[in-house]
């Protein structure tokens, strides 16, 4: 199958020009200002942006957490991702305490097999450190799982002490893996939660008030210090707070390889959402929590000046009607997480590019190129270049949409951005040369997505 995308504006992290993209089977064959080739199919992209498919390196599909399962599985979640212009995800497999990393990887491979509509890779969450697991990390890298998520939060669930973190970091240096860190001081947070509940403070807003930004800044500082001592890079996930960003910025100025992502929820929502009536604040219970509105400008500045290298979603949806209700009367029992896999590209184009905060090239870099580079997927994913996978989105920069759970495709009964208007919509989505969303209609197939064996770090 030969396809020509004709007459669009091609945007990569570095280029912006009117031109054509010639796709031969599943790969990009050539890119040029005017290509004259015989093809089976021509897609008219006049007036549209032609961008590399979005790469979302932080999703939790079909994830057991807090007494529930995230409600998007690999079918519904990846179809929703495709509608939103994302063609690659990196999800998190979870090593259960007492279990091996291989068991976890095989379990998550099984969850995705036959269901995923787009390509997918895995990070590995390590719920504990043992010498055997430390050794096994190398075997996972061989399988293409080249990053490990560790938690400074959630004592009794995923929490790892500094000694375990340091040893995993040292091992990651030996095998070329990346450590992804959930940086919040979980022991302090647990104390604050216990004290709040004892005072009868049970409503959703206390989730945020017991997870102060200082708990994130302190843990971010410690994570970077541990990485510096281990002489390895570290990637802070879902960074939400000004103080945490300052730690990353300061480390980078010293020449430390500290990297971080933020998520749309921290750019567009705020603490005020927790005060919505009728338990509505539960919709926004996630960790780290939403911060003050003033934080948003700091995060945008971090994105513009490369102190933050990517925007991912931390998509981890629980329904409001059943899932979130687990925490009525006790905010600490509200399952942590919110939906976002489908809305990332439009929200960040609207808030970032239309809002004048970042260039269109930087938008592509933050949502596709840089995540692909950080996690061993570039140049197969994350750009439009000869030899890259033909993962391409025809994006209409003028189209507008209203975000609503009614019309979005995520398998969840609410949307955190309900009613918000956005400018910029993914119109046609191509994955490895195959059109999977055609002007707003899903024409792909569950199960066509392939496992991505990611490369180890090269620096
Ligand atoms: O609240 C969140 N972020 N849920 C997903 C798990 C995690 O910590 O990323
Ligand atoms: Zn986390
Ligand atoms: Zn997460």
Coordinates of C-alpha atoms in Angstrom, one line a residue, residues 70-458:
X70 CA -8.5 1.6 36.0
X71 CA -11.5 1.3 33.7
X72 CA -9.8 1.6 30.3
X73 CA -8.3 -1.6 29.1
X74 CA -5.9 -1.9 26.2
X75 CA -8.7 -1.8 23.7
X76 CA -10.8 1.1 24.9
X77 CA -7.7 3.1 26.1
X78 CA -5.7 2.8 22.8
X79 CA -8.8 3.5 20.7
X80 CA -9.4 6.6 22.7
X81 CA -5.7 7.5 22.4
X82 CA -5.9 7.1 18.6
X83 CA -8.9 9.5 18.5
X84 CA -6.8 12.0 20.3
X85 CA -3.9 11.8 18.0
X86 CA -1.6 9.5 20.0
X87 CA -0.2 6.5 18.1
X88 CA 2.3 5.2 20.7
X89 CA 2.0 4.6 24.5
X90 CA 4.3 3.3 27.1
X91 CA 2.3 1.8 29.9
X92 CA 3.4 0.5 33.3
X93 CA 3.6 -3.2 34.1
X94 CA 3.6 -3.8 37.9
X95 CA 5.8 -6.2 39.7
X96 CA 3.8 -7.5 42.7
X97 CA 5.6 -8.0 46.0
X98 CA 7.0 -11.5 46.0
X99 CA 6.7 -11.8 42.3
X100 CA 9.3 -11.4 39.5
X101 CA 9.7 -8.7 36.9
X102 CA 9.3 -11.3 34.1
X103 CA 5.9 -12.4 35.5
X104 CA 4.8 -8.8 35.6
X105 CA 6.0 -8.1 32.0
X106 CA 4.3 -11.3 30.8
X107 CA 1.0 -10.4 32.6
X108 CA 1.0 -6.9 30.9
X109 CA 1.9 -8.3 27.5
X110 CA -1.1 -10.6 27.9
X111 CA -3.3 -7.6 28.8
X112 CA -2.3 -5.8 25.6
X113 CA -2.2 -8.8 23.2
X114 CA -5.2 -8.9 20.9
X115 CA -6.5 -5.6 22.3
X116 CA -4.2 -2.7 21.6
X117 CA -5.1 -0.6 18.5
X118 CA -1.8 1.3 18.5
X119 CA 1.8 0.4 19.3
X120 CA 2.8 0.0 22.9
X121 CA 5.8 -0.5 25.2
X122 CA 6.2 -1.0 28.9
X123 CA 8.0 0.5 31.9
X124 CA 8.3 -1.7 34.9
X125 CA 7.0 -0.6 38.3
X126 CA 9.1 -2.2 41.0
X127 CA 7.2 -2.7 44.2
X128 CA 10.3 -3.6 46.2
X129 CA 14.0 -4.0 46.0
X130 CA 15.6 -7.4 46.4
X131 CA 19.0 -8.6 45.1
X132 CA 17.2 -11.0 42.8
X133 CA 15.0 -8.3 41.3
X134 CA 18.0 -6.0 41.0
X135 CA 19.8 -8.7 38.9
X136 CA 16.6 -9.4 36.9
X137 CA 16.4 -5.7 35.7
X138 CA 19.1 -6.6 33.1
X139 CA 16.9 -9.3 31.6
X140 CA 14.0 -6.9 31.3
X141 CA 16.2 -4.5 29.4
X142 CA 16.9 -7.3 26.9
X143 CA 13.2 -7.6 26.4
X144 CA 12.9 -3.9 25.6
X145 CA 11.7 -2.7 29.0
X146 CA 14.3 -0.1 29.5
X147 CA 12.8 2.0 32.3
X148 CA 11.8 1.3 35.8
X149 CA 9.4 3.3 37.9
X150 CA 10.1 3.6 41.6
X151 CA 7.9 5.2 44.3
X152 CA 8.9 7.5 47.2
X153 CA 5.1 7.6 47.9
X154 CA 2.4 5.0 48.8
X155 CA 4.0 3.3 51.9
X156 CA 2.8 -0.3 52.1
X157 CA 2.0 -0.5 48.4
X158 CA 4.8 0.7 46.1
X159 CA 7.0 2.7 48.5
X160 CA 10.7 1.9 48.3
X161 CA 13.3 3.3 50.8
X162 CA 16.3 5.3 49.8
X163 CA 18.7 2.4 50.0
X164 CA 16.5 0.3 47.6
X165 CA 16.2 3.3 45.3
X166 CA 19.9 3.9 45.3
X167 CA 20.7 0.3 44.5
X168 CA 18.2 0.2 41.6
X169 CA 19.7 3.4 40.3
X170 CA 23.2 2.0 40.4
X171 CA 21.9 -1.1 38.5
X172 CA 20.1 1.1 36.0
X173 CA 23.5 2.8 35.3
X174 CA 25.1 -0.6 34.5
X175 CA 22.3 -1.7 32.1
X176 CA 21.5 1.5 30.4
X177 CA 18.0 1.8 31.9
X178 CA 16.2 4.9 33.0
X179 CA 14.7 5.4 36.5
X180 CA 11.3 7.1 36.5
X181 CA 10.5 8.5 39.9
X182 CA 7.2 9.2 41.6
X183 CA 8.6 11.9 43.9
X184 CA 6.4 12.6 46.9
X185 CA 7.5 12.0 50.5
X186 CA 5.0 9.2 51.3
X187 CA 5.9 8.8 55.0
X188 CA 5.2 12.4 55.7
X189 CA 2.0 12.3 53.6
X190 CA 0.8 9.2 55.6
X191 CA 1.3 11.1 58.8
X192 CA -0.7 14.1 57.5
X193 CA -3.5 11.9 56.2
X194 CA -3.8 10.1 59.5
X195 CA -3.9 13.4 61.4
X196 CA -6.5 14.9 59.0
X197 CA -8.8 11.9 59.3
X198 CA -8.5 12.0 63.1
X199 CA -9.8 15.6 62.9
X200 CA -12.7 14.4 60.8
X201 CA -11.4 16.0 57.6
X202 CA -12.7 13.5 55.1
X203 CA -13.7 15.4 52.0
X204 CA -11.8 15.1 48.7
X205 CA -10.0 18.5 49.1
X206 CA -8.0 17.0 52.0
X207 CA -6.3 14.7 49.5
X208 CA -4.6 17.8 48.2
X209 CA -4.1 19.4 51.6
X210 CA -2.3 16.3 52.9
X211 CA 0.0 16.1 49.9
X212 CA 1.6 19.6 50.1
X213 CA 3.9 20.8 47.3
X214 CA 6.8 20.7 49.8
X215 CA 6.4 16.9 50.0
X216 CA 7.0 16.8 46.2
X217 CA 9.9 19.3 46.2
X218 CA 11.7 17.4 49.0
X219 CA 11.3 14.1 47.3
X220 CA 12.4 15.5 43.9
X221 CA 15.5 17.0 45.6
X222 CA 16.3 13.6 47.2
X223 CA 15.6 11.6 44.0
X224 CA 18.1 13.9 42.1
X225 CA 20.6 13.7 44.9
X226 CA 20.4 9.9 44.9
X227 CA 20.8 9.8 41.1
X228 CA 23.8 12.2 41.4
X229 CA 25.4 9.9 43.9
X230 CA 24.7 6.9 41.7
X231 CA 25.9 8.9 38.7
X232 CA 22.9 8.1 36.6
X233 CA 20.1 10.1 34.9
X234 CA 16.7 10.3 36.6
X235 CA 13.3 11.2 35.1
X236 CA 10.7 12.7 37.4
X237 CA 7.2 11.7 36.4
X238 CA 4.0 13.8 36.7
X239 CA 5.8 16.8 38.1
X240 CA 3.1 19.2 39.4
X241 CA 4.7 21.8 41.8
X242 CA 6.8 24.9 41.4
X243 CA 9.3 23.8 44.1
X244 CA 9.8 20.4 42.4
X245 CA 10.4 22.2 39.1
X246 CA 13.0 24.5 40.8
X247 CA 14.9 21.3 42.0
X248 CA 14.9 20.0 38.5
X249 CA 16.0 23.3 37.0
X250 CA 18.8 23.8 39.6
X251 CA 20.1 20.3 39.0
X252 CA 20.1 20.8 35.2
X253 CA 22.0 24.1 35.7
X254 CA 24.7 22.1 37.6
X255 CA 24.9 19.7 34.7
X256 CA 23.0 16.8 36.4
X257 CA 21.0 14.6 34.0
X258 CA 17.6 15.4 35.7
X259 CA 14.6 15.1 33.4
X260 CA 10.9 15.6 34.0
X261 CA 7.5 15.5 32.5
X262 CA 4.3 17.3 33.5
X263 CA 0.7 16.4 32.5
X264 CA -2.2 18.5 31.1
X265 CA -4.1 18.3 34.4
X266 CA -1.4 20.3 36.1
X267 CA -1.5 22.9 33.3
X268 CA -5.3 23.4 33.1
X269 CA -6.9 22.3 36.4
X270 CA -6.2 23.5 39.9
X271 CA -6.8 23.0 43.6
X272 CA -10.2 24.8 43.2
X273 CA -11.5 21.8 41.4
X274 CA -11.4 19.9 44.7
X275 CA -14.0 22.2 46.1
X276 CA -16.7 21.2 43.6
X277 CA -19.9 20.2 45.4
X278 CA -21.5 16.8 45.9
X279 CA -18.2 14.9 46.2
X280 CA -17.3 16.3 42.7
X281 CA -13.7 17.0 43.9
X282 CA -13.2 13.2 43.9
X283 CA -13.0 13.4 40.1
X284 CA -9.6 15.1 40.5
X285 CA -8.1 12.9 43.1
X286 CA -4.7 11.9 41.7
X287 CA -1.1 12.0 43.0
X288 CA 0.5 14.4 43.1
X289 CA -2.7 16.5 43.5
X290 CA -3.7 19.5 41.5
X291 CA -1.9 22.7 42.7
X292 CA -2.7 26.4 42.8
X293 CA -3.6 28.2 39.6
X294 CA -0.4 30.3 39.9
X295 CA 1.7 27.1 39.5
X296 CA 0.5 26.7 35.9
X297 CA 2.6 29.6 34.6
X298 CA 5.7 28.1 36.1
X299 CA 5.0 24.7 34.5
X300 CA 4.5 26.4 31.1
X301 CA 7.7 28.3 31.5
X302 CA 9.4 25.0 32.4
X303 CA 8.1 23.5 29.2
X304 CA 9.1 26.5 27.1
X305 CA 12.7 26.6 28.4
X306 CA 13.3 22.8 28.5
X307 CA 13.4 22.3 32.2
X308 CA 10.5 19.9 31.5
X309 CA 11.1 17.6 28.5
X310 CA 7.7 16.1 27.9
X311 CA 3.9 16.2 28.4
X312 CA 2.3 12.8 29.2
X313 CA -1.1 12.0 30.6
X314 CA -0.8 9.7 33.6
X315 CA -4.1 8.4 32.2
X316 CA -5.6 6.3 35.1
X317 CA -9.4 6.5 34.9
X318 CA -11.8 5.4 37.6
X319 CA -15.6 6.0 37.2
X320 CA -17.2 8.6 39.4
X321 CA -20.3 6.5 40.0
X322 CA -18.6 3.4 41.4
X323 CA -14.8 3.8 41.6
X324 CA -14.5 7.2 43.1
X325 CA -17.3 6.5 45.6
X326 CA -15.1 4.1 47.5
X327 CA -13.7 7.2 49.2
X328 CA -17.0 8.8 50.3
X329 CA -16.4 9.6 54.0
X330 CA -12.6 9.0 53.7
X331 CA -10.7 10.8 51.0
X332 CA -7.7 8.4 51.4
X333 CA -9.8 5.6 49.9
X334 CA -10.7 7.5 46.7
X335 CA -8.8 5.6 43.9
X336 CA -6.0 7.9 42.6
X337 CA -6.1 8.8 39.0
X338 CA -8.0 10.6 36.2
X339 CA -8.6 10.2 32.4
X340 CA -6.6 12.1 29.8
X341 CA -5.2 9.8 27.1
X342 CA -7.6 11.3 24.5
X343 CA -7.4 15.0 25.3
X344 CA -3.7 15.6 25.6
X345 CA -2.9 16.8 22.0
X346 CA -5.9 19.1 21.7
X347 CA -5.5 20.6 25.2
X348 CA -1.8 21.3 24.8
X349 CA -2.2 22.7 21.2
X350 CA -4.9 25.0 22.4
X351 CA -3.3 26.1 25.6
X352 CA 0.3 26.0 24.3
X353 CA 0.3 27.0 20.7
X354 CA -3.0 28.9 20.3
X355 CA -2.3 30.4 23.8
X356 CA 1.1 31.7 22.6
X357 CA 3.1 29.9 25.3
X358 CA 5.1 27.5 23.0
X359 CA 5.8 27.2 19.3
X360 CA 4.1 24.5 17.2
X361 CA 7.6 22.8 16.9
X362 CA 8.0 22.8 20.6
X363 CA 4.5 21.3 20.9
X364 CA 5.4 18.4 18.6
X365 CA 8.7 18.0 20.5
X366 CA 7.0 17.8 23.9
X367 CA 4.2 15.5 22.9
X368 CA 6.0 13.2 20.6
X369 CA 9.7 13.7 19.7
X370 CA 11.2 14.2 23.1
X371 CA 9.3 11.3 24.9
X372 CA 10.3 9.0 22.0
X373 CA 14.0 10.1 22.5
X374 CA 13.9 9.8 26.3
X375 CA 12.5 6.2 26.1
X376 CA 14.4 4.6 23.3
X377 CA 11.8 4.9 20.5
X378 CA 13.4 7.5 18.3
X379 CA 13.6 7.8 15.3
X380 CA 11.2 4.9 14.7
X381 CA 8.6 7.0 16.5
X382 CA 8.4 10.7 17.2
X383 CA 9.3 12.3 13.9
X384 CA 8.4 12.5 10.2
X385 CA 11.5 11.3 8.3
X386 CA 12.5 8.7 5.7
X387 CA 12.7 5.3 7.5
X388 CA 10.5 6.2 10.5
X389 CA 7.3 4.4 11.1
X390 CA 4.5 6.0 9.3
X391 CA 2.7 7.2 12.4
X392 CA 1.2 10.5 11.3
X393 CA -1.7 12.8 12.4
X394 CA -3.5 15.1 10.1
X395 CA -4.3 17.8 12.6
X396 CA -6.8 20.6 11.9
X397 CA -5.5 23.7 13.6
X398 CA -8.7 25.6 13.0
X399 CA -11.3 23.0 14.1
X400 CA -12.9 23.5 17.5
X401 CA -14.3 20.9 19.8
X402 CA -16.1 20.8 23.2
X403 CA -14.5 18.2 25.5
X404 CA -17.2 16.1 27.1
X405 CA -17.5 12.5 28.4
X406 CA -20.6 12.2 26.2
X407 CA -18.5 12.5 23.0
X408 CA -15.0 11.3 24.0
X409 CA -14.2 7.7 23.8
X410 CA -12.6 6.9 27.1
X411 CA -14.5 4.3 29.1
X412 CA -15.3 6.6 32.0
X413 CA -18.4 8.4 33.1
X414 CA -17.0 11.9 33.5
X415 CA -14.4 14.2 32.0
X416 CA -12.2 16.5 34.1
X417 CA -12.5 19.2 31.4
X418 CA -16.2 18.8 30.8
X419 CA -17.5 21.7 28.6
X420 CA -14.1 23.1 27.8
X421 CA -13.7 24.4 24.2
X422 CA -10.5 23.6 22.5
X423 CA -9.1 24.8 19.1
X424 CA -7.1 22.1 17.2
X425 CA -8.4 18.6 16.6
X426 CA -6.8 15.4 15.3
X427 CA -8.7 14.6 12.2
X428 CA -7.0 11.6 10.5
X429 CA -4.7 9.3 12.3
X430 CA -2.3 6.9 10.6
X431 CA -0.5 4.1 12.5
X432 CA 2.3 2.3 10.6
X433 CA 0.8 3.4 7.3
X434 CA -2.7 2.3 8.1
X435 CA -5.5 4.9 8.6
X436 CA -7.0 4.1 11.9
X437 CA -9.1 7.2 12.5
X438 CA -10.6 8.7 9.4
X439 CA -12.1 12.2 9.9
X440 CA -13.3 11.3 13.4
X441 CA -14.4 7.7 12.7
X442 CA -12.4 4.7 14.1
X443 CA -11.5 2.4 11.2
X444 CA -8.6 0.5 12.8
X445 CA -8.8 -2.7 14.7
X446 CA -8.2 -3.8 18.2
X447 CA -5.2 -6.1 18.4
X448 CA -3.3 -4.5 15.5
X449 CA -1.0 -2.6 17.8
X450 CA 2.5 -4.1 18.2
X451 CA 4.8 -4.4 21.2
X452 CA 7.7 -2.0 21.0
X453 CA 11.0 -3.4 22.2
X454 CA 12.7 -0.1 23.4
X455 CA 16.4 0.6 23.1
X456 CA 18.5 1.2 26.2
X457 CA 19.9 4.7 26.9
X458 CA 22.6 5.7 24.5

